[in-house]
């Protein structure tokens, strides 16, 4: 689909709150500088864990939201709303028929902090102390619901739950809603906030989490020969998608065009990625965008820093696209934001195309010799980019690939 026609889908708004910054601009500046948002967990609950590091939010949501409203929302809902507000403002607050405005916010775990916290309350203090807001705070569709209420969106509030592919799948679903004529504007993205004992213990037991507790800023090291697992992070990332004709009618500025997307499933293993599913996602996204592998200049890798995961993705990229695109892996700076990871990767891809600057991959000291990709390290790689592809893969065999092109 050409980004120049009236039926193309444009990205007109960006919003994020991450371990690198409380908004998109500060997050992007930190990415280009190769900074780390990963640090030690000082709270007492982490003392007994084998993993005591995480990518915590740079700005606490309670510093941004009304205190009373914030108390009725899980942390993942709070940050989804913050990111959506920024994206909506960045898009110029489009005047759109509420029936033609939809929301799609993905998440991997939903209100995990509320679920675990209120279960503790129930066990220690009894049923009368359980919050009456527990259910709307823990439900996975809560972030999409809160954003739809905030914006008055009546065209649907949707919640893909596909592990670490959730945010990217949400953006792909937003593309479909516009193409099918069901919406003119879609607010789409992902959110996650589950830095707490149970998931961290589970990932540690599965040997998926880095245990570099003494050097947290060096723990997330995609594609490095010494990588030893991901680092859990929290954050939210949201984009505003618009039908190009609608955006043109209101003279909206676009950051980029969402040219194509694809979602596949491995049907292979509950946790182990499969090269075939990833290759099919990338190839289908290219076909959807009407592009060839040679058109892709940049790959935003999923790259979680696990031994098998990084190697599988590198081989998939080489098979689907070749080894010519430059590759970046921003989880080296933010940690793994799970349900928000794909949406933040999409924003990084969009900004790289817009600004002609690819963020470096942090902590890549010695590239794995079995990974024959051109990975950006040290300083940003600068210059014009024809198109970018962002990958997001999740437990369960979920694969999502998004293709972006420069704004028309």
Coordinates of C-alpha atoms in Angstrom, one line a residue, residues 28-268:
X28 CA 14.4 8.9 22.2
X29 CA 17.3 11.2 23.3
X30 CA 18.4 8.6 25.8
X31 CA 18.3 5.9 23.1
X32 CA 20.4 7.9 20.7
X33 CA 22.9 8.5 23.6
X34 CA 23.1 4.8 24.4
X35 CA 22.0 5.3 28.0
X36 CA 20.8 2.6 30.3
X37 CA 17.5 2.6 32.2
X38 CA 18.4 -0.5 34.2
X39 CA 19.3 -0.4 37.8
X40 CA 19.2 -2.3 41.1
X41 CA 15.9 -3.0 43.0
X42 CA 16.3 -1.6 46.5
X43 CA 13.0 -2.8 48.0
X44 CA 13.1 -5.5 50.6
X45 CA 10.9 -7.9 48.6
X46 CA 13.8 -8.4 46.1
X47 CA 16.5 -9.3 48.6
X48 CA 15.8 -13.1 48.5
X49 CA 15.6 -13.3 44.7
X50 CA 18.4 -14.5 42.5
X51 CA 17.6 -11.5 40.3
X52 CA 17.6 -8.0 41.8
X53 CA 17.7 -5.7 38.8
X54 CA 15.1 -4.2 36.5
X55 CA 14.2 -1.3 34.1
X56 CA 12.0 0.8 36.3
X57 CA 10.1 3.8 35.1
X58 CA 12.1 7.1 34.9
X59 CA 9.1 9.1 36.0
X60 CA 6.6 7.7 38.5
X61 CA 3.0 7.9 37.1
X62 CA 1.7 9.4 40.4
X63 CA 3.8 12.4 39.5
X64 CA 1.7 12.9 36.4
X65 CA -1.8 11.7 37.1
X66 CA -4.4 13.0 39.5
X67 CA -3.8 11.2 42.8
X68 CA -7.4 10.1 43.4
X69 CA -7.8 8.7 39.9
X70 CA -4.4 7.0 40.0
X71 CA -5.4 5.1 43.2
X72 CA -8.2 3.4 41.2
X73 CA -5.9 2.2 38.5
X74 CA -3.3 -0.5 38.3
X75 CA 0.2 0.7 37.3
X76 CA -0.1 -0.7 33.8
X77 CA -3.4 1.3 33.4
X78 CA -1.8 4.5 34.7
X79 CA 1.1 4.4 32.3
X80 CA -1.1 3.4 29.3
X81 CA -3.2 6.5 30.0
X82 CA -0.1 8.7 30.3
X83 CA 1.4 7.4 27.0
X84 CA -2.0 7.8 25.2
X85 CA -2.5 11.3 26.4
X86 CA 0.9 12.3 25.0
X87 CA 0.3 10.6 21.7
X88 CA -3.2 12.2 21.4
X89 CA -1.7 15.6 22.1
X90 CA 1.2 15.0 19.7
X91 CA -1.4 14.2 17.0
X92 CA -3.1 17.5 17.6
X93 CA -6.2 16.0 19.3
X94 CA -8.0 15.0 16.2
X95 CA -11.7 16.0 15.9
X96 CA -13.1 12.7 14.9
X97 CA -16.6 11.1 15.2
X98 CA -16.4 9.0 18.4
X99 CA -17.9 6.1 16.4
X100 CA -14.9 6.3 14.1
X101 CA -12.3 6.3 16.9
X102 CA -11.0 3.0 18.2
X103 CA -8.5 2.0 20.9
X104 CA -6.2 -1.1 20.8
X105 CA -3.9 -1.5 23.8
X106 CA -2.1 -4.8 24.3
X107 CA -0.6 -6.2 27.5
X108 CA 1.1 -9.4 28.5
X109 CA 0.1 -9.7 32.1
X110 CA -2.5 -6.9 32.7
X111 CA -2.9 -5.8 36.3
X112 CA -0.4 -8.3 37.8
X113 CA 0.6 -5.9 40.6
X114 CA -3.0 -5.6 41.7
X115 CA -3.8 -9.3 41.4
X116 CA -0.8 -10.3 43.5
X117 CA -1.1 -7.4 45.9
X118 CA -4.8 -7.9 46.6
X119 CA -4.3 -11.6 47.1
X120 CA -1.8 -10.8 49.8
X121 CA -4.4 -8.5 51.4
X122 CA -7.0 -11.2 51.3
X123 CA -4.6 -13.7 52.9
X124 CA -3.3 -11.5 55.6
X125 CA -6.2 -9.1 56.4
X126 CA -9.4 -10.8 55.2
X127 CA -12.0 -10.1 52.5
X128 CA -13.2 -6.8 54.0
X129 CA -9.8 -5.2 53.3
X130 CA -9.8 -6.1 49.6
X131 CA -10.2 -3.1 47.4
X132 CA -13.6 -2.7 45.6
X133 CA -11.6 -1.5 42.6
X134 CA -9.7 -4.8 42.4
X135 CA -11.4 -6.3 39.3
X136 CA -11.2 -3.3 37.0
X137 CA -7.6 -2.8 38.1
X138 CA -6.5 -6.4 37.4
X139 CA -8.4 -7.0 34.2
X140 CA -6.2 -7.1 31.1
X141 CA -8.6 -4.9 29.1
X142 CA -8.4 -2.2 31.8
X143 CA -5.8 -0.1 29.9
X144 CA -7.8 0.0 26.7
X145 CA -10.9 0.7 28.6
X146 CA -9.4 3.7 30.5
X147 CA -8.0 5.1 27.3
X148 CA -11.3 4.8 25.5
X149 CA -13.0 6.6 28.4
X150 CA -10.5 9.3 28.4
X151 CA -10.8 10.0 24.6
X152 CA -14.5 9.1 24.2
X153 CA -13.6 6.4 21.7
X154 CA -16.8 4.4 20.8
X155 CA -15.4 2.5 17.8
X156 CA -14.2 -0.3 20.0
X157 CA -11.7 -0.9 22.8
X158 CA -9.6 -3.9 22.1
X159 CA -6.9 -5.8 24.0
X160 CA -4.5 -8.3 22.3
X161 CA -2.9 -10.5 24.9
X162 CA 0.0 -12.2 23.1
X163 CA 2.8 -12.1 25.5
X164 CA 5.7 -10.0 24.3
X165 CA 4.1 -9.5 20.8
X166 CA 1.1 -7.8 22.3
X167 CA 2.0 -4.1 21.6
X168 CA 3.0 -4.8 18.0
X169 CA -0.1 -6.9 17.5
X170 CA -2.2 -4.0 18.8
X171 CA -0.7 -1.7 16.1
X172 CA -1.2 -4.3 13.4
X173 CA -4.9 -4.6 14.6
X174 CA -5.2 -0.8 14.4
X175 CA -4.0 -0.9 10.8
X176 CA -6.6 -3.5 10.0
X177 CA -9.4 -1.5 11.6
X178 CA -8.6 1.5 9.4
X179 CA -8.1 -0.5 6.2
X180 CA -11.4 -2.3 6.8
X181 CA -13.2 1.0 7.0
X182 CA -14.2 0.6 10.7
X183 CA -12.2 3.6 12.0
X184 CA -10.6 6.8 10.8
X185 CA -8.3 7.1 13.8
X186 CA -6.9 4.3 16.1
X187 CA -5.0 4.8 19.3
X188 CA -2.8 1.7 19.6
X189 CA 0.1 0.4 21.6
X190 CA 1.1 -1.6 24.6
X191 CA 1.7 -1.4 28.4
X192 CA 3.3 -3.5 31.1
X193 CA 4.1 -3.1 34.7
X194 CA 5.0 -6.4 36.5
X195 CA 8.3 -5.7 38.3
X196 CA 7.5 -7.9 41.3
X197 CA 8.6 -11.0 43.0
X198 CA 6.6 -13.8 41.4
X199 CA 7.2 -13.1 37.7
X200 CA 10.9 -12.3 38.4
X201 CA 11.3 -15.6 40.4
X202 CA 9.6 -17.5 37.6
X203 CA 11.8 -16.1 34.9
X204 CA 14.9 -16.7 37.0
X205 CA 13.9 -20.3 37.6
X206 CA 13.4 -20.7 33.9
X207 CA 17.0 -19.3 33.4
X208 CA 15.6 -16.6 31.1
X209 CA 16.6 -13.6 33.2
X210 CA 20.1 -12.1 33.5
X211 CA 21.7 -12.4 36.9
X212 CA 24.3 -9.6 36.5
X213 CA 23.1 -8.0 39.8
X214 CA 26.4 -6.3 40.3
X215 CA 26.4 -4.4 37.0
X216 CA 22.8 -3.8 36.0
X217 CA 23.5 -1.3 33.3
X218 CA 25.6 -4.0 31.5
X219 CA 23.1 -6.9 32.0
X220 CA 21.0 -6.6 28.9
X221 CA 23.3 -7.4 26.0
X222 CA 21.6 -8.5 22.8
X223 CA 23.6 -10.4 20.3
X224 CA 26.7 -10.4 22.6
X225 CA 28.6 -13.6 23.0
X226 CA 28.3 -13.2 26.8
X227 CA 24.5 -12.6 26.9
X228 CA 22.8 -14.4 29.8
X229 CA 19.1 -13.5 29.6
X230 CA 16.8 -10.5 29.5
X231 CA 16.1 -7.9 32.1
X232 CA 12.5 -7.2 33.1
X233 CA 11.3 -3.7 32.4
X234 CA 8.1 -1.6 32.7
X235 CA 6.6 1.0 30.4
X236 CA 4.0 2.0 27.9
X237 CA 4.1 3.1 24.3
X238 CA 1.2 4.3 22.2
X239 CA 0.8 5.6 18.6
X240 CA -2.0 7.4 16.9
X241 CA -2.8 5.9 13.5
X242 CA -4.9 7.8 10.9
X243 CA -6.4 7.1 7.5
X244 CA -4.3 9.4 5.2
X245 CA -7.3 11.0 3.7
X246 CA -8.6 12.0 7.1
X247 CA -5.2 13.3 8.2
X248 CA -4.9 15.3 5.1
X249 CA -8.3 16.9 5.5
X250 CA -7.2 18.3 8.9
X251 CA -3.6 19.1 7.6
X252 CA -2.1 16.8 10.2
X253 CA 1.7 16.2 10.3
X254 CA 2.8 12.6 10.1
X255 CA 5.9 11.0 11.6
X256 CA 5.8 8.0 9.2
X257 CA 3.5 5.7 7.4
X258 CA 2.6 2.2 8.6
X259 CA 2.9 0.5 5.3
X260 CA 2.3 -3.1 6.3
X261 CA 2.0 -5.6 9.1
X262 CA 1.7 -9.4 9.7
X263 CA 1.0 -11.7 12.6
X264 CA 1.8 -15.4 12.6
X265 CA 2.0 -18.2 15.1
X266 CA 4.5 -21.0 15.4
X267 CA 2.3 -23.8 16.6
X268 CA 5.5 -25.3 17.8

